Amino acid sequence: GASGPHPRFAGFWPPAPPALAGCVATVSEGRSDRVLAALAAACADTLLGLPADPDHHRAVFTLAGRATAVQDAARALAERAVALLDLAGHDGAHPRLGTLDVVPFVPLGPGGEPGPPPTDALDARQRFATWAAGALGLPVFLYGPLPGGGTRALPEIRRRAFRDLAPDFGPRTPHPRAGSVAVGARGVLVAWNLWVSACDLPLARSLAAALRSVAVRALAFDLPGGVQVACNLVDPLRVGPAQVFDRAASLLGARGAGIERCELVGLVPAALLDATPRHRWAELDIDPERSIEARLAPTPAP
């Protein structure tokens, strides 16, 4: 009935793996290398990746490591973003709530793989939300499982914030420079874009609508580089890039259009690669070097 080894035998007891966590914070800045470098420096010890997009004018900071280090890094990144950025005049194509736009906490297993139910992520969300409201004066909207029961999705916050949905923490009106922030607890999500050819924006919007489901969120954009359907795959091990690609190719082909290329934004769980035929990896823009587990793996000794 003992909960652990007697101290006398501690040397024979394998140590428990460290508790790992992830946070995929999105900041409304995708153009200034100087500002992005300053933001990256604030969370450098846990930063696995930093894709930035000048058209959407946003950058995604993928943080992972020991849970306490990730929480510290998320706070440091938030402080720097609120200090350096001003939402006034922001003209990116993507919808945004604030300069620090979205801060989801993600449970990870010992090797960086998708983790168990998000109890720890919910705790991290609560701590960060309370801190951001008090220390930074940000209105905070929660998403994912809610304290009183039920769930709330990020698109719902974007539609309803400050209209018929009040912040869960902090001021009742947006911060004058930083706006507000959505803080979540969720599983591993894959951000993945389709660039389409022979396709105008109305057709891309109809494609995005057809692709949407409980497992897929999609928006269409007419960008300088072409027409894009940006997807968030919220259950990627059930509905991954291959399934979305095939559905989109079928719908577009019937309208005389097609898929020009795919674009992974950030990282994927290694299990997604295992579930996808290897011969399709290049077509879908996924590869082992951009898995969470590969980025978290210790560097071999020389």
mmCIF file of N, CA, C and O in Angstrom, residues 92-176:
data_model
loop_
_atom_site.group_PDB
_atom_site.id
_atom_site.type_symbol
_atom_site.label_atom_id
_atom_site.label_comp_id
_atom_site.label_asym_id
_atom_site.label_seq_id
_atom_site.Cartn_x
_atom_site.Cartn_y
_atom_site.Cartn_z
ATOM 1 N N GLY A 92 -3.306 42.719 -40.212
ATOM 2 C CA GLY A 92 -3.184 41.354 -40.693
ATOM 3 C C GLY A 92 -4.505 40.789 -41.175
ATOM 4 O O GLY A 92 -5.589 41.223 -40.769
ATOM 5 N N ALA A 93 -4.420 39.774 -42.048
ATOM 6 C CA ALA A 93 -5.621 39.174 -42.619
ATOM 7 C C ALA A 93 -6.382 38.326 -41.618
ATOM 8 O O ALA A 93 -7.602 38.174 -41.735
ATOM 9 N N HIS A 94 -5.684 37.768 -40.642
ATOM 10 C CA HIS A 94 -6.327 36.831 -39.722
ATOM 11 C C HIS A 94 -7.063 37.568 -38.610
ATOM 12 O O HIS A 94 -6.590 38.590 -38.112
ATOM 13 N N PRO A 95 -8.222 37.075 -38.180
ATOM 14 C CA PRO A 95 -8.894 37.705 -37.032
ATOM 15 C C PRO A 95 -8.025 37.635 -35.784
ATOM 16 O O PRO A 95 -7.241 36.701 -35.615
ATOM 17 N N ARG A 96 -8.144 38.622 -34.905
ATOM 18 C CA ARG A 96 -7.361 38.625 -33.665
ATOM 19 C C ARG A 96 -8.133 39.351 -32.580
ATOM 20 O O ARG A 96 -8.919 40.261 -32.846
ATOM 21 N N LEU A 97 -7.881 38.919 -31.343
ATOM 22 C CA LEU A 97 -8.474 39.551 -30.168
ATOM 23 C C LEU A 97 -7.534 40.571 -29.560
ATOM 24 O O LEU A 97 -7.966 41.555 -28.961
ATOM 25 N N GLY A 98 -6.218 40.311 -29.672
ATOM 26 C CA GLY A 98 -5.266 41.190 -29.020
ATOM 27 C C GLY A 98 -3.855 40.970 -29.522
ATOM 28 O O GLY A 98 -3.601 40.139 -30.399
ATOM 29 N N THR A 99 -2.920 41.742 -28.974
ATOM 30 C CA THR A 99 -1.519 41.567 -29.354
ATOM 31 C C THR A 99 -1.017 40.204 -28.907
ATOM 32 O O THR A 99 -0.279 39.531 -29.624
ATOM 33 N N LEU A 100 -1.390 39.804 -27.715
ATOM 34 C CA LEU A 100 -1.224 38.426 -27.263
ATOM 35 C C LEU A 100 -2.573 37.772 -27.517
ATOM 36 O O LEU A 100 -3.491 37.923 -26.734
ATOM 37 N N ASP A 101 -2.694 37.054 -28.629
ATOM 38 C CA ASP A 101 -4.023 36.697 -29.122
ATOM 39 C C ASP A 101 -4.571 35.442 -28.463
ATOM 40 O O ASP A 101 -5.690 35.450 -27.945
ATOM 41 N N VAL A 102 -3.810 34.365 -28.488
ATOM 42 C CA VAL A 102 -4.285 33.072 -28.011
ATOM 43 C C VAL A 102 -3.173 32.388 -27.228
ATOM 44 O O VAL A 102 -2.024 32.344 -27.689
ATOM 45 N N VAL A 103 -3.503 31.852 -26.057
ATOM 46 C CA VAL A 103 -2.512 31.140 -25.225
ATOM 47 C C VAL A 103 -3.140 29.822 -24.757
ATOM 48 O O VAL A 103 -3.756 29.765 -23.695
ATOM 49 N N PRO A 104 -3.008 28.758 -25.552
ATOM 50 C CA PRO A 104 -3.525 27.458 -25.113
ATOM 51 C C PRO A 104 -2.440 26.624 -24.431
ATOM 52 O O PRO A 104 -1.298 26.573 -24.893
ATOM 53 N N PHE A 105 -2.800 25.953 -23.360
ATOM 54 C CA PHE A 105 -1.906 25.014 -22.686
ATOM 55 C C PHE A 105 -2.296 23.597 -23.100
ATOM 56 O O PHE A 105 -3.488 23.265 -23.180
ATOM 57 N N VAL A 106 -1.274 22.775 -23.369
ATOM 58 C CA VAL A 106 -1.468 21.467 -23.985
ATOM 59 C C VAL A 106 -0.762 20.398 -23.162
ATOM 60 O O VAL A 106 0.442 20.531 -22.887
ATOM 61 N N PRO A 107 -1.459 19.336 -22.744
ATOM 62 C CA PRO A 107 -0.779 18.262 -22.013
ATOM 63 C C PRO A 107 0.079 17.411 -22.943
ATOM 64 O O PRO A 107 -0.342 17.074 -24.053
ATOM 65 N N LEU A 108 1.284 17.066 -22.486
ATOM 66 C CA LEU A 108 2.195 16.222 -23.257
ATOM 67 C C LEU A 108 2.652 15.052 -22.409
ATOM 68 O O LEU A 108 2.772 15.164 -21.187
ATOM 69 N N GLY A 109 2.929 13.935 -23.051
ATOM 70 C CA GLY A 109 3.488 12.784 -22.366
ATOM 71 C C GLY A 109 4.986 12.941 -22.163
ATOM 72 O O GLY A 109 5.590 13.950 -22.556
ATOM 73 N N PRO A 110 5.651 11.945 -21.580
ATOM 74 C CA PRO A 110 7.075 12.057 -21.237
ATOM 75 C C PRO A 110 7.980 12.356 -22.415
ATOM 76 O O PRO A 110 9.021 12.996 -22.261
ATOM 77 N N GLY A 111 7.621 11.893 -23.616
ATOM 78 C CA GLY A 111 8.463 12.152 -24.770
ATOM 79 C C GLY A 111 7.999 13.299 -25.631
ATOM 80 O O GLY A 111 8.562 13.573 -26.684
ATOM 81 N N GLY A 112 6.951 14.010 -25.209
ATOM 82 C CA GLY A 112 6.407 15.093 -26.001
ATOM 83 C C GLY A 112 5.187 14.705 -26.805
ATOM 84 O O GLY A 112 4.603 15.523 -27.508
ATOM 85 N N GLU A 113 4.788 13.429 -26.724
ATOM 86 C CA GLU A 113 3.604 12.977 -27.434
ATOM 87 C C GLU A 113 2.345 13.549 -26.788
ATOM 88 O O GLU A 113 2.393 14.011 -25.658
ATOM 89 N N PRO A 114 1.212 13.558 -27.515
ATOM 90 C CA PRO A 114 -0.027 14.032 -26.890
ATOM 91 C C PRO A 114 -0.263 13.346 -25.557
ATOM 92 O O PRO A 114 -0.075 12.138 -25.421
ATOM 93 N N GLY A 115 -0.643 14.123 -24.560
ATOM 94 C CA GLY A 115 -0.679 13.637 -23.193
ATOM 95 C C GLY A 115 -2.036 13.169 -22.737
ATOM 96 O O GLY A 115 -2.979 13.037 -23.528
ATOM 97 N N PRO A 116 -2.155 12.937 -21.445
ATOM 98 C CA PRO A 116 -3.395 12.451 -20.852
ATOM 99 C C PRO A 116 -4.444 13.555 -20.784
ATOM 100 O O PRO A 116 -4.197 14.671 -21.235
ATOM 101 N N PRO A 117 -5.635 13.280 -20.241
ATOM 102 C CA PRO A 117 -6.652 14.338 -20.108
ATOM 103 C C PRO A 117 -6.073 15.596 -19.468
ATOM 104 O O PRO A 117 -5.179 15.511 -18.617
ATOM 105 N N PRO A 118 -6.553 16.766 -19.882
ATOM 106 C CA PRO A 118 -5.827 18.013 -19.606
ATOM 107 C C PRO A 118 -6.014 18.604 -18.207
ATOM 108 O O PRO A 118 -6.209 19.809 -18.069
ATOM 109 N N THR A 119 -5.918 17.777 -17.152
ATOM 110 C CA THR A 119 -6.052 18.337 -15.806
ATOM 111 C C THR A 119 -4.962 19.365 -15.535
ATOM 112 O O THR A 119 -5.229 20.475 -15.067
ATOM 113 N N ASP A 120 -3.713 19.005 -15.834
ATOM 114 C CA ASP A 120 -2.609 19.939 -15.609
ATOM 115 C C ASP A 120 -2.742 21.170 -16.496
ATOM 116 O O ASP A 120 -2.410 22.288 -16.079
ATOM 117 N N ALA A 121 -3.220 20.973 -17.731
ATOM 118 C CA ALA A 121 -3.404 22.113 -18.628
ATOM 119 C C ALA A 121 -4.480 23.051 -18.102
ATOM 120 O O ALA A 121 -4.367 24.278 -18.220
ATOM 121 N N LEU A 122 -5.525 22.506 -17.510
ATOM 122 C CA LEU A 122 -6.565 23.342 -16.916
ATOM 123 C C LEU A 122 -6.013 24.150 -15.748
ATOM 124 O O LEU A 122 -6.338 25.341 -15.589
ATOM 125 N N ASP A 123 -5.176 23.536 -14.939
ATOM 126 C CA ASP A 123 -4.552 24.263 -13.828
ATOM 127 C C ASP A 123 -3.655 25.379 -14.348
ATOM 128 O O ASP A 123 -3.664 26.499 -13.820
ATOM 129 N N ALA A 124 -2.868 25.074 -15.379
ATOM 130 C CA ALA A 124 -1.982 26.085 -15.962
ATOM 131 C C ALA A 124 -2.795 27.227 -16.565
ATOM 132 O O ALA A 124 -2.427 28.407 -16.444
ATOM 133 N N ARG A 125 -3.896 26.891 -17.216
ATOM 134 C CA ARG A 125 -4.760 27.923 -17.782
ATOM 135 C C ARG A 125 -5.293 28.846 -16.697
ATOM 136 O O ARG A 125 -5.291 30.077 -16.850
ATOM 137 N N GLN A 126 -5.747 28.274 -15.599
ATOM 138 C CA GLN A 126 -6.293 29.075 -14.507
ATOM 139 C C GLN A 126 -5.244 30.023 -13.936
ATOM 140 O O GLN A 126 -5.518 31.207 -13.711
ATOM 141 N N ARG A 127 -4.046 29.493 -13.718
ATOM 142 C CA ARG A 127 -2.982 30.332 -13.158
ATOM 143 C C ARG A 127 -2.607 31.456 -14.117
ATOM 144 O O ARG A 127 -2.439 32.611 -13.709
ATOM 145 N N PHE A 128 -2.479 31.129 -15.408
ATOM 146 C CA PHE A 128 -2.087 32.156 -16.378
ATOM 147 C C PHE A 128 -3.186 33.200 -16.529
ATOM 148 O O PHE A 128 -2.894 34.401 -16.588
ATOM 149 N N ALA A 129 -4.433 32.768 -16.599
ATOM 150 C CA ALA A 129 -5.540 33.711 -16.779
ATOM 151 C C ALA A 129 -5.630 34.687 -15.612
ATOM 152 O O ALA A 129 -5.801 35.906 -15.805
ATOM 153 N N THR A 130 -5.494 34.160 -14.393
ATOM 154 C CA THR A 130 -5.545 35.021 -13.211
ATOM 155 C C THR A 130 -4.402 36.019 -13.218
ATOM 156 O O THR A 130 -4.583 37.213 -12.938
ATOM 157 N N TRP A 131 -3.219 35.524 -13.571
ATOM 158 C CA TRP A 131 -2.033 36.393 -13.606
ATOM 159 C C TRP A 131 -2.160 37.456 -14.701
ATOM 160 O O TRP A 131 -1.884 38.640 -14.467
ATOM 161 N N ALA A 132 -2.573 37.080 -15.923
ATOM 162 C CA ALA A 132 -2.653 38.035 -17.028
ATOM 163 C C ALA A 132 -3.656 39.146 -16.744
ATOM 164 O O ALA A 132 -3.434 40.310 -17.094
ATOM 165 N N ALA A 133 -4.758 38.794 -16.094
ATOM 166 C CA ALA A 133 -5.752 39.812 -15.752
ATOM 167 C C ALA A 133 -5.210 40.764 -14.699
ATOM 168 O O ALA A 133 -5.378 41.986 -14.809
ATOM 169 N N GLY A 134 -4.525 40.213 -13.681
ATOM 170 C CA GLY A 134 -4.046 41.056 -12.594
ATOM 171 C C GLY A 134 -2.776 41.813 -12.920
ATOM 172 O O GLY A 134 -2.687 43.032 -12.695
ATOM 173 N N ALA A 135 -1.776 41.130 -13.472
ATOM 174 C CA ALA A 135 -0.474 41.756 -13.704
ATOM 175 C C ALA A 135 -0.436 42.605 -14.967
ATOM 176 O O ALA A 135 0.269 43.618 -15.017
ATOM 177 N N LEU A 136 -1.178 42.201 -16.012
ATOM 178 C CA LEU A 136 -1.113 42.905 -17.288
ATOM 179 C C LEU A 136 -2.365 43.714 -17.598
ATOM 180 O O LEU A 136 -2.388 44.463 -18.574
ATOM 181 N N GLY A 137 -3.416 43.553 -16.791
ATOM 182 C CA GLY A 137 -4.650 44.279 -17.037
ATOM 183 C C GLY A 137 -5.373 43.850 -18.289
ATOM 184 O O GLY A 137 -6.082 44.656 -18.918
ATOM 185 N N LEU A 138 -5.243 42.565 -18.665
ATOM 186 C CA LEU A 138 -5.883 42.066 -19.876
ATOM 187 C C LEU A 138 -7.239 41.433 -19.569
ATOM 188 O O LEU A 138 -7.354 40.649 -18.629
ATOM 189 N N PRO A 139 -8.256 41.720 -20.361
ATOM 190 C CA PRO A 139 -9.477 40.916 -20.292
ATOM 191 C C PRO A 139 -9.158 39.518 -20.825
ATOM 192 O O PRO A 139 -8.532 39.382 -21.885
ATOM 193 N N VAL A 140 -9.582 38.489 -20.103
ATOM 194 C CA VAL A 140 -9.243 37.108 -20.455
ATOM 195 C C VAL A 140 -10.521 36.309 -20.686
ATOM 196 O O VAL A 140 -11.418 36.284 -19.839
ATOM 197 N N PHE A 141 -10.574 35.639 -21.835
ATOM 198 C CA PHE A 141 -11.662 34.720 -22.164
ATOM 199 C C PHE A 141 -11.115 33.295 -22.124
ATOM 200 O O PHE A 141 -10.073 33.008 -22.727
ATOM 201 N N LEU A 142 -11.788 32.400 -21.452
ATOM 202 C CA LEU A 142 -11.370 31.004 -21.372
ATOM 203 C C LEU A 142 -12.002 30.190 -22.494
ATOM 204 O O LEU A 142 -13.139 30.428 -22.885
ATOM 205 N N TYR A 143 -11.222 29.219 -22.997
ATOM 206 C CA TYR A 143 -11.832 28.240 -23.903
ATOM 207 C C TYR A 143 -11.327 26.845 -23.571
ATOM 208 O O TYR A 143 -10.369 26.668 -22.830
ATOM 209 N N GLY A 144 -12.043 25.851 -24.120
ATOM 210 C CA GLY A 144 -11.852 24.476 -23.689
ATOM 211 C C GLY A 144 -12.895 24.150 -22.631
ATOM 212 O O GLY A 144 -13.922 24.830 -22.512
ATOM 213 N N PRO A 145 -12.656 23.112 -21.810
ATOM 214 C CA PRO A 145 -13.600 22.797 -20.730
ATOM 215 C C PRO A 145 -13.723 23.972 -19.764
ATOM 216 O O PRO A 145 -12.718 24.581 -19.379
ATOM 217 N N LEU A 146 -14.948 24.294 -19.377
ATOM 218 C CA LEU A 146 -15.191 25.454 -18.517
ATOM 219 C C LEU A 146 -15.393 25.027 -17.071
ATOM 220 O O LEU A 146 -15.878 23.919 -16.804
ATOM 221 N N PRO A 147 -15.030 25.895 -16.113
ATOM 222 C CA PRO A 147 -15.140 25.532 -14.692
ATOM 223 C C PRO A 147 -16.542 25.117 -14.267
ATOM 224 O O PRO A 147 -16.716 24.222 -13.457
ATOM 225 N N GLY A 148 -17.565 25.746 -14.820
ATOM 226 C CA GLY A 148 -18.930 25.419 -14.418
ATOM 227 C C GLY A 148 -19.561 24.290 -15.204
ATOM 228 O O GLY A 148 -20.743 24.004 -15.053
ATOM 229 N N GLY A 149 -18.777 23.640 -16.054
ATOM 230 C CA GLY A 149 -19.316 22.600 -16.919
ATOM 231 C C GLY A 149 -19.458 23.096 -18.345
ATOM 232 O O GLY A 149 -19.523 24.297 -18.606
ATOM 233 N N GLY A 150 -19.510 22.183 -19.280
ATOM 234 C CA GLY A 150 -19.601 22.553 -20.685
ATOM 235 C C GLY A 150 -18.242 22.947 -21.235
ATOM 236 O O GLY A 150 -17.209 22.885 -20.548
ATOM 237 N N THR A 151 -18.233 23.349 -22.485
ATOM 238 C CA THR A 151 -17.008 23.767 -23.159
ATOM 239 C C THR A 151 -17.280 25.021 -23.976
ATOM 240 O O THR A 151 -18.424 25.353 -24.276
ATOM 241 N N ARG A 152 -16.210 25.690 -24.340
ATOM 242 C CA ARG A 152 -16.303 26.863 -25.214
ATOM 243 C C ARG A 152 -15.174 26.763 -26.238
ATOM 244 O O ARG A 152 -14.025 26.468 -25.879
ATOM 245 N N ALA A 153 -15.487 26.993 -27.496
ATOM 246 C CA ALA A 153 -14.487 26.925 -28.556
ATOM 247 C C ALA A 153 -13.964 28.329 -28.871
ATOM 248 O O ALA A 153 -14.658 29.332 -28.678
ATOM 249 N N LEU A 154 -12.748 28.380 -29.392
ATOM 250 C CA LEU A 154 -12.137 29.664 -29.735
ATOM 251 C C LEU A 154 -12.957 30.452 -30.753
ATOM 252 O O LEU A 154 -13.124 31.673 -30.589
ATOM 253 N N PRO A 155 -13.496 29.836 -31.816
ATOM 254 C CA PRO A 155 -14.315 30.635 -32.751
ATOM 255 C C PRO A 155 -15.503 31.321 -32.082
ATOM 256 O O PRO A 155 -15.904 32.418 -32.484
ATOM 257 N N GLU A 156 -16.064 30.690 -31.056
ATOM 258 C CA GLU A 156 -17.181 31.313 -30.333
ATOM 259 C C GLU A 156 -16.731 32.599 -29.652
ATOM 260 O O GLU A 156 -17.455 33.605 -29.654
ATOM 261 N N ILE A 157 -15.523 32.582 -29.071
ATOM 262 C CA ILE A 157 -15.011 33.805 -28.440
ATOM 263 C C ILE A 157 -14.826 34.896 -29.477
ATOM 264 O O ILE A 157 -15.190 36.059 -29.254
ATOM 265 N N ARG A 158 -14.273 34.538 -30.632
ATOM 266 C CA ARG A 158 -14.051 35.555 -31.667
ATOM 267 C C ARG A 158 -15.361 36.180 -32.124
ATOM 268 O O ARG A 158 -15.417 37.365 -32.452
ATOM 269 N N ARG A 159 -16.421 35.403 -32.153
ATOM 270 C CA ARG A 159 -17.731 35.941 -32.568
ATOM 271 C C ARG A 159 -18.385 36.785 -31.493
ATOM 272 O O ARG A 159 -19.028 37.791 -31.788
ATOM 273 N N ARG A 160 -18.233 36.392 -30.228
ATOM 274 C CA ARG A 160 -19.084 36.947 -29.175
ATOM 275 C C ARG A 160 -18.368 37.885 -28.201
ATOM 276 O O ARG A 160 -19.048 38.574 -27.418
ATOM 277 N N ALA A 161 -17.036 37.946 -28.223
ATOM 278 C CA ALA A 161 -16.310 38.723 -27.219
ATOM 279 C C ALA A 161 -16.764 40.177 -27.196
ATOM 280 O O ALA A 161 -16.839 40.845 -28.234
ATOM 281 N N PHE A 162 -17.094 40.654 -25.982
ATOM 282 C CA PHE A 162 -17.518 42.026 -25.712
ATOM 283 C C PHE A 162 -18.856 42.376 -26.369
ATOM 284 O O PHE A 162 -19.289 43.521 -26.295
ATOM 285 N N ARG A 163 -19.501 41.405 -26.990
ATOM 286 C CA ARG A 163 -20.861 41.625 -27.498
ATOM 287 C C ARG A 163 -21.826 41.055 -26.469
ATOM 288 O O ARG A 163 -22.376 41.804 -25.648
ATOM 289 N N ASP A 164 -22.000 39.736 -26.525
ATOM 290 C CA ASP A 164 -22.847 39.115 -25.498
ATOM 291 C C ASP A 164 -22.044 38.133 -24.641
ATOM 292 O O ASP A 164 -22.622 37.324 -23.933
ATOM 293 N N LEU A 165 -20.712 38.229 -24.722
ATOM 294 C CA LEU A 165 -19.844 37.389 -23.894
ATOM 295 C C LEU A 165 -18.851 38.281 -23.153
ATOM 296 O O LEU A 165 -18.030 38.964 -23.778
ATOM 297 N N ALA A 166 -18.943 38.285 -21.835
ATOM 298 C CA ALA A 166 -18.034 39.090 -21.010
ATOM 299 C C ALA A 166 -16.773 38.292 -20.700
ATOM 300 O O ALA A 166 -16.796 37.054 -20.676
ATOM 301 N N PRO A 167 -15.658 38.973 -20.450
ATOM 302 C CA PRO A 167 -14.434 38.260 -20.070
ATOM 303 C C PRO A 167 -14.631 37.450 -18.788
ATOM 304 O O PRO A 167 -15.422 37.825 -17.909
ATOM 305 N N ASP A 168 -13.897 36.358 -18.690
ATOM 306 C CA ASP A 168 -13.945 35.529 -17.479
ATOM 307 C C ASP A 168 -13.088 36.126 -16.368
ATOM 308 O O ASP A 168 -13.346 35.895 -15.184
ATOM 309 N N PHE A 169 -12.048 36.878 -16.745
ATOM 310 C CA PHE A 169 -11.157 37.537 -15.782
ATOM 311 C C PHE A 169 -10.808 38.914 -16.326
ATOM 312 O O PHE A 169 -10.817 39.148 -17.535
ATOM 313 N N GLY A 170 -10.477 39.815 -15.429
ATOM 314 C CA GLY A 170 -9.935 41.100 -15.840
ATOM 315 C C GLY A 170 -10.980 42.139 -16.182
ATOM 316 O O GLY A 170 -12.176 41.974 -15.903
ATOM 317 N N PRO A 171 -10.537 43.249 -16.810
ATOM 318 C CA PRO A 171 -11.437 44.354 -17.132
ATOM 319 C C PRO A 171 -12.573 43.922 -18.053
ATOM 320 O O PRO A 171 -12.468 42.932 -18.779
ATOM 321 N N ARG A 172 -13.628 44.681 -18.034
ATOM 322 C CA ARG A 172 -14.798 44.394 -18.883
ATOM 323 C C ARG A 172 -14.658 44.970 -20.278
ATOM 324 O O ARG A 172 -15.488 44.689 -21.152
ATOM 325 N N THR A 173 -13.653 45.807 -20.506
ATOM 326 C CA THR A 173 -13.430 46.413 -21.821
ATOM 327 C C THR A 173 -12.005 46.111 -22.268
ATOM 328 O O THR A 173 -11.123 45.851 -21.442
ATOM 329 N N PRO A 174 -11.719 46.166 -23.588
ATOM 330 C CA PRO A 174 -10.389 45.819 -24.080
ATOM 331 C C PRO A 174 -9.298 46.751 -23.531
ATOM 332 O O PRO A 174 -9.525 47.936 -23.287
ATOM 333 N N HIS A 175 -8.111 46.193 -23.358
ATOM 334 C CA HIS A 175 -6.926 46.975 -23.021
ATOM 335 C C HIS A 175 -6.687 47.963 -24.160
ATOM 336 O O HIS A 175 -6.814 47.616 -25.332
ATOM 337 N N PRO A 176 -6.322 49.224 -23.886
ATOM 338 C CA PRO A 176 -6.229 50.234 -24.947
ATOM 339 C C PRO A 176 -5.209 49.910 -26.037
ATOM 340 O O PRO A 176 -5.381 50.322 -27.187
#
